[in-house]
XYZ file of C-alpha atoms in Angstrom:
765
model
C -65.005 19.250 -27.402
C -64.430 15.803 -28.759
C -61.229 15.658 -30.693
C -59.141 12.621 -31.575
C -55.872 13.395 -33.387
C -56.278 12.119 -36.977
C -59.411 10.158 -35.940
C -62.941 9.431 -37.350
C -64.772 11.565 -34.811
C -63.016 14.661 -36.042
C -63.919 13.839 -39.692
C -67.606 13.365 -38.880
C -67.652 16.591 -36.928
C -66.041 18.443 -39.825
C -68.508 16.946 -42.293
C -71.468 18.205 -40.261
C -69.944 21.677 -40.034
C -69.365 21.832 -43.842
C -72.835 20.558 -44.616
C -74.419 23.190 -42.459
C -72.200 25.801 -44.002
C -73.229 24.863 -47.582
C -76.823 25.599 -46.770
C -75.917 29.108 -45.883
C -74.610 31.845 -47.865
C -71.114 32.272 -49.260
C -70.104 33.842 -46.009
C -70.933 30.569 -44.320
C -68.476 28.746 -46.546
C -65.745 31.149 -45.633
C -66.503 30.682 -41.934
C -66.309 26.897 -42.287
C -62.919 27.086 -43.871
C -61.646 29.287 -41.042
C -63.025 26.906 -38.474
C -61.423 23.969 -40.257
C -58.083 25.654 -40.250
C -58.381 26.459 -36.562
C -59.435 22.969 -35.807
C -56.499 21.608 -37.744
C -54.189 23.924 -35.815
C -55.678 22.851 -32.508
C -55.470 19.239 -33.625
C -51.782 19.621 -34.437
C -51.072 21.317 -31.110
C -52.826 18.565 -29.251
C -50.969 15.909 -31.232
C -47.646 17.496 -30.408
C -48.642 17.938 -26.761
C -49.744 14.339 -26.501
C -46.588 13.072 -28.217
C -44.430 14.877 -25.683
C -46.293 13.606 -22.602
C -47.252 10.320 -20.932
C -50.916 10.923 -21.682
C -53.229 9.174 -24.136
C -56.864 9.866 -25.177
C -59.778 7.507 -25.067
C -63.372 8.014 -26.255
C -66.276 5.732 -25.267
C -69.158 6.026 -27.665
C -72.021 4.941 -25.446
C -74.641 4.218 -28.148
C -72.286 1.978 -30.131
C -70.556 0.772 -26.940
C -67.142 1.112 -28.601
C -63.981 2.738 -27.315
C -61.606 4.641 -29.547
C -58.012 5.051 -28.290
C -55.484 7.460 -29.690
C -52.131 6.451 -31.121
C -50.287 7.814 -28.057
C -52.576 5.731 -25.805
C -51.601 2.612 -27.636
C -47.942 3.618 -27.818
C -47.853 3.880 -24.025
C -49.001 0.247 -23.901
C -46.406 -0.992 -26.355
C -48.645 -1.106 -29.461
C -48.034 0.646 -32.787
C -48.902 4.365 -32.402
C -52.096 4.291 -34.489
C -55.686 4.975 -33.478
C -57.773 1.896 -32.703
C -61.419 1.101 -32.041
C -62.523 -1.872 -29.933
C -65.634 -3.011 -28.103
C -66.020 -1.611 -24.630
C -66.029 -5.087 -23.121
C -62.604 -5.907 -24.530
C -61.344 -2.485 -23.390
C -62.549 -3.088 -19.834
C -61.034 -6.589 -19.698
C -57.584 -5.074 -19.982
C -57.927 -3.446 -16.547
C -56.287 -5.464 -13.766
C -58.838 -7.847 -12.250
C -58.325 -6.311 -8.821
C -58.862 -2.769 -10.185
C -61.714 -3.444 -12.687
C -64.591 -3.246 -10.175
C -63.317 0.083 -8.887
C -63.106 1.513 -12.452
C -66.647 0.290 -13.292
C -67.989 1.829 -10.096
C -66.212 5.157 -10.736
C -67.648 5.382 -14.293
C -71.149 4.550 -13.083
C -70.979 7.141 -10.303
C -69.809 9.786 -12.777
C -72.616 9.100 -15.257
C -75.298 9.051 -12.567
C -74.226 11.806 -10.246
C -71.540 13.717 -12.056
C -68.840 12.784 -9.551
C -65.383 13.411 -11.009
C -63.974 10.419 -12.826
C -60.460 9.922 -11.491
C -59.066 6.500 -10.782
C -55.540 5.118 -10.379
C -55.433 1.615 -11.747
C -53.374 -0.970 -13.587
C -53.855 -1.541 -17.336
C -52.464 -4.448 -19.319
C -49.708 -3.669 -21.829
C -48.937 -5.470 -25.073
C -46.362 -7.722 -23.334
C -48.914 -8.925 -20.797
C -47.545 -6.860 -17.923
C -49.543 -4.263 -16.080
C -48.628 -0.620 -15.858
C -50.076 1.998 -13.575
C -52.254 4.790 -15.124
C -54.303 7.668 -13.849
C -57.725 7.242 -15.573
C -59.778 10.475 -15.908
C -62.737 11.474 -18.064
C -65.909 13.523 -18.534
C -69.271 12.696 -20.065
C -70.877 14.825 -22.811
C -74.342 15.650 -21.434
C -77.408 15.948 -23.707
C -80.310 18.281 -22.975
C -82.100 15.465 -21.177
C -79.066 15.070 -18.840
C -78.106 11.799 -20.424
C -74.693 11.108 -21.939
C -73.988 9.567 -25.281
C -70.204 9.564 -24.983
C -67.441 9.622 -22.337
C -64.067 11.088 -23.279
C -60.984 11.018 -21.109
C -57.242 10.860 -20.669
C -54.939 8.222 -19.270
C -51.548 9.220 -17.753
C -48.724 6.745 -17.194
C -47.838 6.918 -13.482
C -45.886 3.650 -13.241
C -42.627 5.329 -12.216
C -44.489 7.439 -9.711
C -46.236 4.382 -8.224
C -42.955 2.467 -8.120
C -41.331 5.355 -6.276
C -44.379 5.579 -4.044
C -44.208 1.827 -3.375
C -40.495 2.102 -2.638
C -41.170 4.974 -0.291
C -43.963 3.002 1.358
C -41.732 -0.017 1.741
C -38.978 2.230 3.121
C -41.429 3.769 5.586
C -42.589 0.307 6.582
C -39.000 -0.831 6.908
C -38.188 2.251 8.963
C -41.206 1.606 11.125
C -40.067 -1.994 11.443
C -36.522 -0.828 12.177
C -37.839 1.685 14.661
C -39.821 -1.059 16.265
C -36.734 -3.243 16.266
C -34.690 -0.347 17.662
C -37.266 0.132 20.395
C -37.184 -3.577 21.111
C -33.376 -3.597 20.994
C -33.265 -0.520 23.207
C -35.572 -2.216 25.652
C -33.416 -5.346 25.560
C -30.242 -3.292 25.998
C -31.830 -1.418 28.855
C -32.780 -4.712 30.436
C -29.296 -6.070 29.840
C -27.762 -2.887 31.250
C -29.901 -3.238 34.350
C -28.902 -6.891 34.608
C -25.235 -5.986 34.081
C -25.525 -3.257 36.677
C -26.996 -5.714 39.141
C -24.352 -8.275 38.170
C -21.640 -5.635 38.614
C -23.018 -4.716 42.008
C -23.061 -8.382 42.925
C -19.537 -8.845 41.525
C -18.307 -5.765 43.386
C -19.899 -7.072 46.538
C -18.349 -10.484 45.899
C -14.940 -8.891 45.223
C -15.262 -6.784 48.342
C -16.246 -9.856 50.327
C -13.354 -11.802 48.790
C -10.895 -9.001 49.439
C -12.173 -8.592 52.985
C -11.959 -12.331 53.519
C -8.440 -12.499 52.085
C -7.303 -9.509 54.133
C -8.838 -11.003 57.267
C -7.346 -14.426 56.577
C -4.006 -12.818 55.790
C -4.101 -11.014 59.120
C -5.223 -14.086 61.036
C -2.599 -16.324 59.379
C 0.255 -13.824 59.459
C -0.214 -13.141 63.155
C 0.682 -16.686 64.269
C 3.162 -16.963 61.382
C 4.980 -13.999 62.862
C 5.508 -15.974 66.049
C 6.331 -19.238 64.249
C 8.981 -17.783 61.947
C 10.318 -15.401 64.558
C 10.613 -18.106 67.197
C 12.279 -20.420 64.671
C 14.820 -17.701 63.961
C 15.296 -17.107 67.661
C 15.596 -20.842 68.379
C 18.193 -21.184 65.640
C 20.433 -18.746 67.510
C 20.561 -20.965 70.590
C 22.931 -23.868 71.262
C 21.386 -26.858 69.498
C 22.682 -30.276 68.602
C 22.752 -31.231 64.859
C 19.407 -33.034 64.971
C 17.716 -30.103 66.670
C 19.179 -27.699 64.115
C 17.708 -29.897 61.382
C 14.273 -29.712 63.038
C 14.493 -25.927 63.315
C 15.577 -25.661 59.686
C 12.591 -27.741 58.547
C 10.242 -25.679 60.710
C 11.651 -22.424 59.355
C 11.478 -23.618 55.749
C 7.864 -24.764 56.176
C 6.957 -21.364 57.590
C 8.631 -19.589 54.699
C 6.808 -21.801 52.181
C 3.474 -21.065 53.847
C 4.255 -17.352 53.844
C 5.111 -17.487 50.127
C 1.783 -19.179 49.434
C -0.094 -16.493 51.363
C 1.726 -13.772 49.451
C 0.988 -15.435 46.079
C -2.714 -15.736 46.811
C -2.937 -12.117 47.946
C -1.017 -10.890 44.906
C -3.210 -12.869 42.521
C -6.375 -11.546 44.121
C -5.082 -7.972 43.896
C -4.128 -8.361 40.223
C -7.468 -9.938 39.284
C -9.382 -7.245 41.154
C -7.328 -4.494 39.469
C -6.210 -3.228 42.863
C -2.480 -3.656 42.434
C -0.719 -0.365 41.756
C 2.852 -0.069 40.567
C 5.124 2.529 42.125
C 7.703 4.526 40.187
C 10.999 5.187 41.963
C 14.679 5.328 41.084
C 16.578 2.076 41.545
C 19.590 0.191 40.241
C 18.835 -2.834 38.068
C 22.210 -4.454 38.784
C 21.742 -4.193 42.536
C 18.240 -5.633 42.228
C 19.424 -8.599 40.141
C 22.341 -9.256 42.482
C 20.017 -9.265 45.502
C 17.775 -11.784 43.746
C 20.849 -13.915 43.094
C 21.860 -13.599 46.725
C 18.368 -14.638 47.852
C 18.211 -17.648 45.534
C 21.904 -18.604 45.705
C 21.683 -20.816 48.779
C 18.746 -22.738 47.308
C 20.622 -23.322 44.054
C 23.954 -24.226 45.624
C 22.289 -26.645 48.060
C 21.283 -28.658 44.985
C 24.768 -28.458 43.511
C 23.699 -25.951 40.838
C 25.700 -23.016 39.535
C 23.694 -19.752 39.638
C 25.043 -16.831 37.631
C 23.635 -13.317 37.341
C 25.078 -11.328 34.452
C 24.179 -7.702 33.801
C 25.688 -6.400 30.551
C 28.445 -3.884 31.139
C 27.063 -1.448 28.541
C 23.643 -1.283 30.201
C 22.752 1.885 32.090
C 21.380 0.290 35.239
C 19.938 3.424 36.880
C 16.227 3.189 36.059
C 12.769 4.261 37.187
C 10.030 1.735 37.908
C 8.736 -0.652 40.536
C 11.715 -2.630 41.863
C 9.570 -4.645 44.284
C 7.383 -6.140 41.554
C 10.312 -6.593 39.189
C 12.156 -8.470 41.934
C 9.049 -10.598 42.493
C 9.000 -11.662 38.832
C 12.695 -12.552 38.875
C 12.383 -14.488 42.137
C 9.494 -16.506 40.680
C 11.373 -17.318 37.475
C 14.681 -18.120 39.182
C 12.886 -20.133 41.875
C 11.144 -22.240 39.232
C 14.400 -22.710 37.336
C 16.161 -23.954 40.472
C 13.224 -26.173 41.450
C 13.008 -27.931 38.075
C 16.767 -28.305 37.541
C 18.614 -31.264 39.052
C 22.079 -30.620 37.646
C 23.847 -27.996 35.595
C 23.282 -24.295 36.006
C 20.774 -21.472 36.067
C 21.783 -18.264 34.295
C 20.165 -14.850 34.709
C 21.078 -12.403 31.953
C 20.090 -8.735 31.742
C 20.872 -6.561 28.737
C 19.408 -3.815 26.570
C 16.521 -4.984 24.437
C 17.949 -5.307 20.899
C 14.464 -4.853 19.397
C 14.072 -1.362 20.925
C 16.106 1.646 19.833
C 15.162 4.098 22.599
C 17.343 2.424 25.240
C 14.470 2.213 27.755
C 13.497 -1.412 27.141
C 15.449 -4.078 29.043
C 15.510 -7.785 28.253
C 15.598 -10.170 31.229
C 16.381 -13.838 30.586
C 16.382 -16.811 32.972
C 17.820 -19.974 31.427
C 18.150 -23.375 33.065
C 19.295 -26.880 32.173
C 16.294 -28.529 33.807
C 13.578 -30.957 32.782
C 12.046 -28.717 30.118
C 8.392 -28.275 29.196
C 6.371 -30.268 26.613
C 5.055 -28.085 23.739
C 1.423 -28.888 24.565
C 1.913 -27.503 28.095
C 3.528 -24.207 27.118
C 0.288 -22.425 26.173
C -1.377 -23.159 29.503
C 1.767 -22.561 31.532
C 0.797 -19.043 32.631
C -2.693 -20.001 33.813
C -3.570 -19.865 37.493
C -3.029 -23.055 39.463
C -1.452 -24.624 36.350
C 1.537 -26.949 36.484
C 3.356 -29.015 33.904
C 2.755 -32.122 36.026
C -0.517 -31.947 37.963
C -0.744 -35.627 38.861
C -0.991 -36.814 42.442
C 2.426 -38.462 42.062
C 4.145 -35.323 40.823
C 7.672 -34.794 42.013
C 7.742 -31.009 42.267
C 5.570 -29.002 44.638
C 4.036 -25.578 44.293
C 0.637 -23.992 43.638
C 1.138 -22.914 40.032
C 0.472 -19.264 40.922
C 3.968 -17.854 40.435
C 4.015 -17.736 36.630
C 0.437 -16.436 36.433
C 1.313 -13.578 38.765
C 4.593 -12.916 36.928
C 2.776 -12.687 33.592
C 0.241 -10.215 34.986
C 2.965 -8.091 36.588
C 5.031 -7.968 33.396
C 1.952 -6.929 31.420
C 1.243 -4.214 33.994
C 4.754 -2.929 33.282
C 3.869 -2.795 29.545
C 5.954 -5.871 28.838
C 5.565 -9.421 27.600
C 6.896 -12.709 28.914
C 7.682 -15.688 26.650
C 9.156 -19.155 27.106
C 11.233 -21.440 24.905
C 11.558 -25.013 26.061
C 11.766 -28.653 25.075
C 11.616 -31.756 27.276
C 15.040 -32.669 28.600
C 16.678 -29.545 27.135
C 15.878 -26.955 29.781
C 13.814 -23.791 29.554
C 14.433 -20.138 28.782
C 12.010 -17.564 30.163
C 12.467 -14.009 28.950
C 10.533 -10.799 29.359
C 10.899 -7.219 28.209
C 9.875 -4.201 30.255
C 10.259 -0.487 29.651
C 12.181 1.242 32.425
C 13.030 4.917 31.800
C 16.446 6.165 32.859
C 16.687 7.236 36.486
C 18.794 9.720 38.401
C 22.477 9.017 38.997
C 23.594 7.785 42.404
C 26.012 10.387 43.880
C 27.499 7.808 46.284
C 28.439 5.613 43.323
C 30.263 8.482 41.656
C 32.197 9.144 44.894
C 33.180 5.492 45.201
C 34.366 5.429 41.574
C 36.640 8.381 42.288
C 38.138 6.464 45.221
C 38.606 3.336 43.093
C 40.309 5.316 40.332
C 43.284 5.834 42.652
C 43.447 2.200 43.811
C 42.601 -0.059 40.871
C 44.361 1.183 37.692
C 47.418 -0.836 36.748
C 46.768 -3.616 39.258
C 47.224 -7.171 38.005
C 44.513 -9.653 38.998
C 44.152 -13.305 38.042
C 40.648 -14.823 37.966
C 40.349 -18.602 37.647
C 36.849 -20.049 37.051
C 35.670 -22.868 34.797
C 32.357 -21.075 34.114
C 32.817 -18.593 31.242
C 29.842 -16.543 32.460
C 31.552 -15.879 35.777
C 34.741 -14.832 33.997
C 32.720 -12.495 31.777
C 31.023 -10.990 34.834
C 34.395 -10.270 36.469
C 35.726 -8.917 33.175
C 32.773 -6.546 32.725
C 32.846 -5.375 36.338
C 36.600 -4.757 36.470
C 37.029 -3.491 32.928
C 36.174 0.167 33.619
C 38.497 0.270 36.655
C 41.743 -0.077 34.705
C 42.690 -3.385 36.352
C 44.805 -5.666 34.163
C 42.994 -8.983 34.228
C 44.266 -12.454 33.380
C 41.804 -15.311 32.995
C 42.078 -19.071 33.489
C 39.417 -21.709 32.852
C 40.861 -24.383 35.161
C 43.470 -24.922 37.859
C 46.111 -26.155 35.422
C 45.902 -23.022 33.306
C 45.895 -20.811 36.422
C 49.099 -22.456 37.709
C 50.712 -22.116 34.272
C 50.004 -18.363 34.231
C 51.360 -17.925 37.756
C 54.483 -20.048 37.183
C 55.263 -18.191 33.961
C 55.135 -14.907 35.861
C 57.203 -16.291 38.747
C 59.825 -17.502 36.295
C 60.453 -13.831 35.441
C 60.357 -12.851 39.109
C 56.922 -11.233 38.635
C 53.623 -11.793 40.383
C 49.977 -10.683 40.640
C 48.420 -8.238 43.075
C 45.457 -10.566 43.781
C 44.090 -13.959 42.773
C 40.397 -14.861 42.621
C 39.877 -18.648 42.646
C 36.688 -20.560 41.853
C 35.629 -22.748 44.778
C 34.664 -25.700 42.561
C 37.088 -25.452 39.704
C 38.432 -28.727 38.247
C 40.655 -30.616 38.406
C 41.558 -29.463 41.934
C 39.386 -28.088 44.684
C 39.808 -24.505 45.772
C 41.916 -25.158 48.833
C 44.126 -27.637 46.966
C 44.907 -25.006 44.337
C 45.447 -22.384 47.022
C 47.773 -24.765 48.865
C 49.752 -25.326 45.658
C 50.125 -21.559 45.230
C 51.263 -21.130 48.827
C 53.881 -23.845 48.372
C 55.697 -21.718 45.779
C 58.135 -19.204 47.288
C 56.642 -16.330 45.280
C 53.056 -17.368 46.046
C 53.276 -17.321 49.831
C 52.096 -13.728 50.165
C 49.761 -13.255 47.167
C 46.310 -12.092 48.386
C 43.820 -14.841 47.533
C 40.031 -14.782 47.641
C 37.697 -17.666 46.880
C 34.695 -17.382 44.538
C 32.516 -19.585 46.720
C 29.197 -21.182 45.836
C 28.368 -21.624 49.499
C 29.716 -19.354 52.249
C 29.605 -22.314 54.595
C 31.605 -24.689 52.436
C 35.320 -25.354 52.982
C 37.425 -25.644 56.064
C 37.671 -22.244 57.778
C 40.684 -23.314 59.863
C 42.538 -24.560 56.807
C 41.616 -21.388 54.888
C 43.045 -19.336 57.707
C 46.278 -21.341 57.601
C 46.542 -20.638 53.856
C 46.037 -16.901 54.363
C 42.773 -16.665 52.429
C 41.408 -13.320 53.481
C 37.781 -13.255 52.314
C 35.315 -15.176 50.194
C 33.281 -13.704 47.353
C 29.966 -15.506 47.464
C 28.281 -16.584 44.237
C 26.385 -15.472 42.344
C 28.975 -12.774 41.862
C 28.012 -9.244 42.839
C 29.874 -6.163 41.699
C 29.874 -4.409 45.049
C 31.233 -7.520 46.773
C 33.982 -7.981 44.180
C 34.934 -4.336 44.598
C 34.860 -4.544 48.410
C 37.100 -7.631 48.474
C 39.557 -6.154 45.980
C 39.707 -2.928 47.974
C 40.648 -5.009 51.010
C 43.219 -7.074 49.118
C 44.797 -4.271 47.091
C 44.907 -1.729 49.909
C 47.617 -3.879 51.538
C 49.704 -4.027 48.355
C 51.684 -0.973 47.158
C 50.661 0.218 43.700
C 53.542 1.433 41.538
C 51.034 2.755 39.010
C 49.410 5.070 41.552
C 52.001 7.767 40.977
C 51.927 7.402 37.204
C 49.237 7.924 34.631
C 46.213 5.752 35.463
C 45.225 3.060 33.028
C 41.949 3.838 31.284
C 39.777 2.270 28.651
C 38.659 -1.319 28.309
C 40.115 -4.034 30.449
C 43.333 -5.616 29.207
C 43.947 -9.230 30.105
C 47.252 -9.504 31.925
C 49.731 -12.096 30.740
C 52.811 -13.676 32.289
C 54.890 -11.247 30.241
C 53.518 -8.199 32.028
C 55.549 -5.924 34.317
C 56.614 -7.095 37.740
C 54.610 -5.889 40.698
C 56.044 -5.857 44.226
C 53.970 -7.655 46.800
C 53.356 -7.086 50.452
C 52.598 -9.500 53.258
C 49.050 -10.811 53.138
C 47.051 -10.226 56.303
C 45.753 -13.265 58.117
C 42.119 -14.329 58.061
C 40.218 -11.750 60.078
C 36.844 -13.524 60.185
C 35.331 -16.732 58.878
C 33.551 -16.563 55.524
C 30.170 -14.868 55.722
C 30.782 -13.406 59.180
C 29.370 -9.955 59.946
C 31.325 -7.653 62.197
C 29.173 -6.521 65.122
C 29.485 -3.367 67.102
C 29.891 -3.831 70.835
C 26.685 -3.233 72.715
C 28.236 -0.247 74.439
C 28.639 1.463 71.034
C 24.876 1.364 70.340
C 22.830 4.240 71.748
C 20.026 2.788 73.883
C 16.557 3.564 72.533
C 13.320 3.690 74.438
C 10.777 1.798 72.348
C 7.012 1.649 72.793
C 5.911 -1.808 71.580
C 2.144 -1.989 70.980
C 0.550 -5.344 70.090
C -2.491 -7.176 71.451
C -0.799 -10.561 70.843
C 1.200 -11.694 73.842
C 3.181 -14.060 71.610
C 4.242 -11.228 69.301
C 5.285 -9.017 72.208
C 7.269 -11.864 73.742
C 8.949 -12.551 70.375
C 10.202 -8.984 69.921
C 11.405 -8.796 73.508
C 13.207 -12.128 73.097
C 14.861 -11.049 69.842
C 16.326 -7.995 71.574
C 16.950 -9.424 75.000
C 20.693 -8.811 74.659
C 20.349 -5.312 73.211
C 20.672 -2.126 75.276
C 17.254 -0.932 74.127
C 14.398 -0.544 76.595
C 10.962 -1.759 75.475
C 7.667 -0.677 76.976
C 4.968 -3.222 76.035
C 1.348 -2.126 75.556
C -1.679 -4.321 74.813
C -3.831 -1.823 72.899
C -3.898 1.695 71.495
C -5.416 3.330 74.569
C -2.751 1.880 76.832
C -0.082 2.989 74.356
C -1.473 6.534 74.316
C -1.355 6.653 78.119
C 2.273 5.494 78.166
C 3.189 8.020 75.452
C 1.598 10.965 77.296
C 3.186 10.013 80.627
C 6.611 9.760 78.991
C 6.276 13.267 77.604
C 5.804 14.816 81.025
C 8.268 12.531 82.845
C 11.961 13.178 83.574
C 14.001 13.164 80.360
C 17.377 12.349 81.861
C 16.612 8.680 82.506
C 16.008 6.063 79.834
C 13.068 4.564 81.743
C 11.126 7.840 81.880
C 12.187 9.858 78.842
C 10.155 10.307 75.662
C 9.979 7.315 73.339
C 12.449 7.257 70.446
C 10.168 5.093 68.299
C 6.743 3.459 68.469
C 6.108 0.019 66.952
C 2.346 0.018 66.513
C 0.104 -2.949 65.699
C -2.963 -1.728 63.787
C -5.718 -4.221 64.633
C -6.304 -4.174 68.382
C -9.284 -4.069 70.757
C -10.412 -0.973 72.687
C -8.401 1.397 70.431
C -6.777 0.288 67.182
C -3.404 1.431 65.928
C -4.804 3.976 63.452
C -6.783 5.791 66.133
C -3.866 5.625 68.567
C -1.475 7.076 65.968
C -3.835 9.947 65.179
C -4.227 10.637 68.905
C -0.448 10.694 69.376
C -0.010 13.089 66.449
C -2.726 15.352 67.849
C -1.043 15.289 71.271
C 2.314 16.204 69.725
C 0.729 19.131 67.890
C -1.116 20.322 70.975
C 1.999 20.225 73.178
C 4.406 21.443 70.498
C 6.472 18.262 70.769
C 8.932 16.945 68.200
C 7.801 14.260 65.775
C 8.179 10.707 67.114
C 8.712 7.969 64.496
C 5.775 5.528 64.460
C 5.959 2.358 62.380
C 2.931 0.170 61.810
C 3.353 -3.550 62.503
C 0.556 -5.093 60.488
C -0.476 -8.505 59.254
C -2.346 -6.677 56.470
C -0.194 -6.799 53.355
C -2.306 -4.909 50.804
C -1.140 -1.631 49.291
C -4.174 0.187 50.623
C -3.308 -1.049 54.106
C 0.059 0.663 53.848
C -1.628 3.815 52.523
C -4.053 3.734 55.439
C -1.167 3.500 57.916
C 0.608 6.458 56.331
C -2.626 8.445 56.231
C -3.101 7.862 59.959
C 0.319 9.409 60.605
C 2.708 6.455 60.598
C 6.185 6.894 59.160
C 6.281 3.387 57.707
C 4.441 0.088 57.380
C 6.105 -3.227 58.285
C 4.284 -6.386 57.219
C 4.281 -9.347 59.561
C 6.114 -11.575 60.016
C 8.758 -8.987 60.808
C 12.321 -10.288 60.699
C 14.970 -9.453 63.234
C 17.214 -8.070 60.491
C 14.424 -5.697 59.405
C 13.975 -4.402 62.949
C 17.746 -4.043 63.423
C 17.953 -1.975 60.242
C 15.057 0.201 61.395
C 16.523 0.804 64.858
C 19.906 1.574 63.318
C 18.172 4.161 61.147
C 16.492 5.720 64.185
C 19.827 5.777 66.014
C 21.424 7.674 63.148
C 18.822 10.470 63.269
């Protein structure tokens, strides 16, 4: 059927039908009218269907070689929706040049062979653009199998092709992405393999470095043990002043070398991530005071004032790693002392005001030294970095201390900062979180004892440094002591004379050793010259336990010194000694409680008692007679003859009996023979303690310790304390010693004081 909505073809067809019908009978006319109506109905349906779709009709009249297009066809191309007739050549020219040959070929194939005519191609619209259409058609065959017309439909598939193109591009992009992903995966795999190899190489390098450092530490510490130990031993002999100076220089050089070794080992452990922090209960105040005691002599030898103030409201019982915290403080205080020529160095510890949980503590080290230029502050915490790195620099050091301190503080979840300016000193501060620890029962017992001795006592403290006065005030405040304060000798004398004028006095006087305008002994002499000051207990707050004239102090009745930086336990110990000799009228009355009240010359009179004479020179340590020390039989195992000789020389005057052994096998033989020997004689009884070197030929200390423990188990013998003496200072070395069965790990060089403390501990068991 060839129908074009409202077109000429339909009119011609209708004319032919009517003409044929008029030749027939009347019934033919009626049939024609029915056909016309049906055709009109079909035409209307097709028109509506075409109007509601993206399809248009085309009709190629082959004899006339013209193409008729429907109104919908033209509307799809942007023309007015009216039927149009145009030559076939013009019609074909509107196909896209790239698609035209394919359309011509498809039409030719359809006419010749009857292949379906179905082509997707681009057709030019009224605005010159090309839109995609699906071009279909069918030829009307004549009896001789030739066609005189070709009628078809075009469907607008532009949106479909655009979506198809988008999908194709997406697929291509995905394929490209997949290819890129495969390439990236291959690269990542290659990089991972390279990183794995690099990590293996780095691990091997770290292991080699750690092994080298541990070996070098052992090899250096072994002779250092003899050098420092022999220097200590030599210093105890009778030497002339020049010889003492030589020994002091030798000892100081050894200590400096040991510090350098420790810094390098610590840095290597931090960088390798092999440094572990322990968590134990400790007292922050005691730790800070010990640091002050360690660094005090260095500061006072330069004429510096070192103060260590721990806020009175701070709960000092904490949990953490006291060893590493002490290391940070020693580094900071050591630097402050080194770079300060005059003035003071102040260590302050208080609760962190920026934290509300009470666990964070703020540590501050402030000095009046040379200061740091702003451009040097940022690089200050780098390894081997110094403010002055020139060859003519005045101050020594490796530049490792601050780098290690920064790493340690960060390991404790803290942060270290510095504020400084050239010529104005420096302030280093760091915050660390230290949870509250368990209470010390011994401290509670001591406080109960002090509560009966201290309340109501009147004490005068005279010191020109306000920090020292604040320290004494905070330490004595909770005890109920009535404290009077003086900032110089003139004010101290005025307070005393005002009290004496009313026939009153103080129970004790604490005098600064360097207080202006008079020296400590001059002020003490002035006090002793007054009739009411002859028997007042006096103690000096001394910057150097060696300073002053001991004979003159004894003549003035000065009982004991309190060495700076001030320490609470030492202040308490001295006051217990001073006040125990003086009756306390307040002891039988209600004790004084609450915050400290500064005593004044108008306070109540307090009877005094004779002051005991000087019992020992400042800094002296009372020693027990040798006969009071239980002799110990000690198995000393070390392959170094120098180290064995050193220990034997250190204890040559002690009652202890040492059995030297050169290696672990020899030590095991001695141990087993002692077990089966007579136990009533010191020379044959079981050993009380074994001091075991760990790196030895034939049998090392670890194997020897395990063999001893196995022997004890086999024979049912009591546990013998074994302490490792090792030049290996790493944490894992200590763990290895404990795992082998040792009771402790002592790092060389081992000091005489450390061994004395250990043997005293064994004696108390």
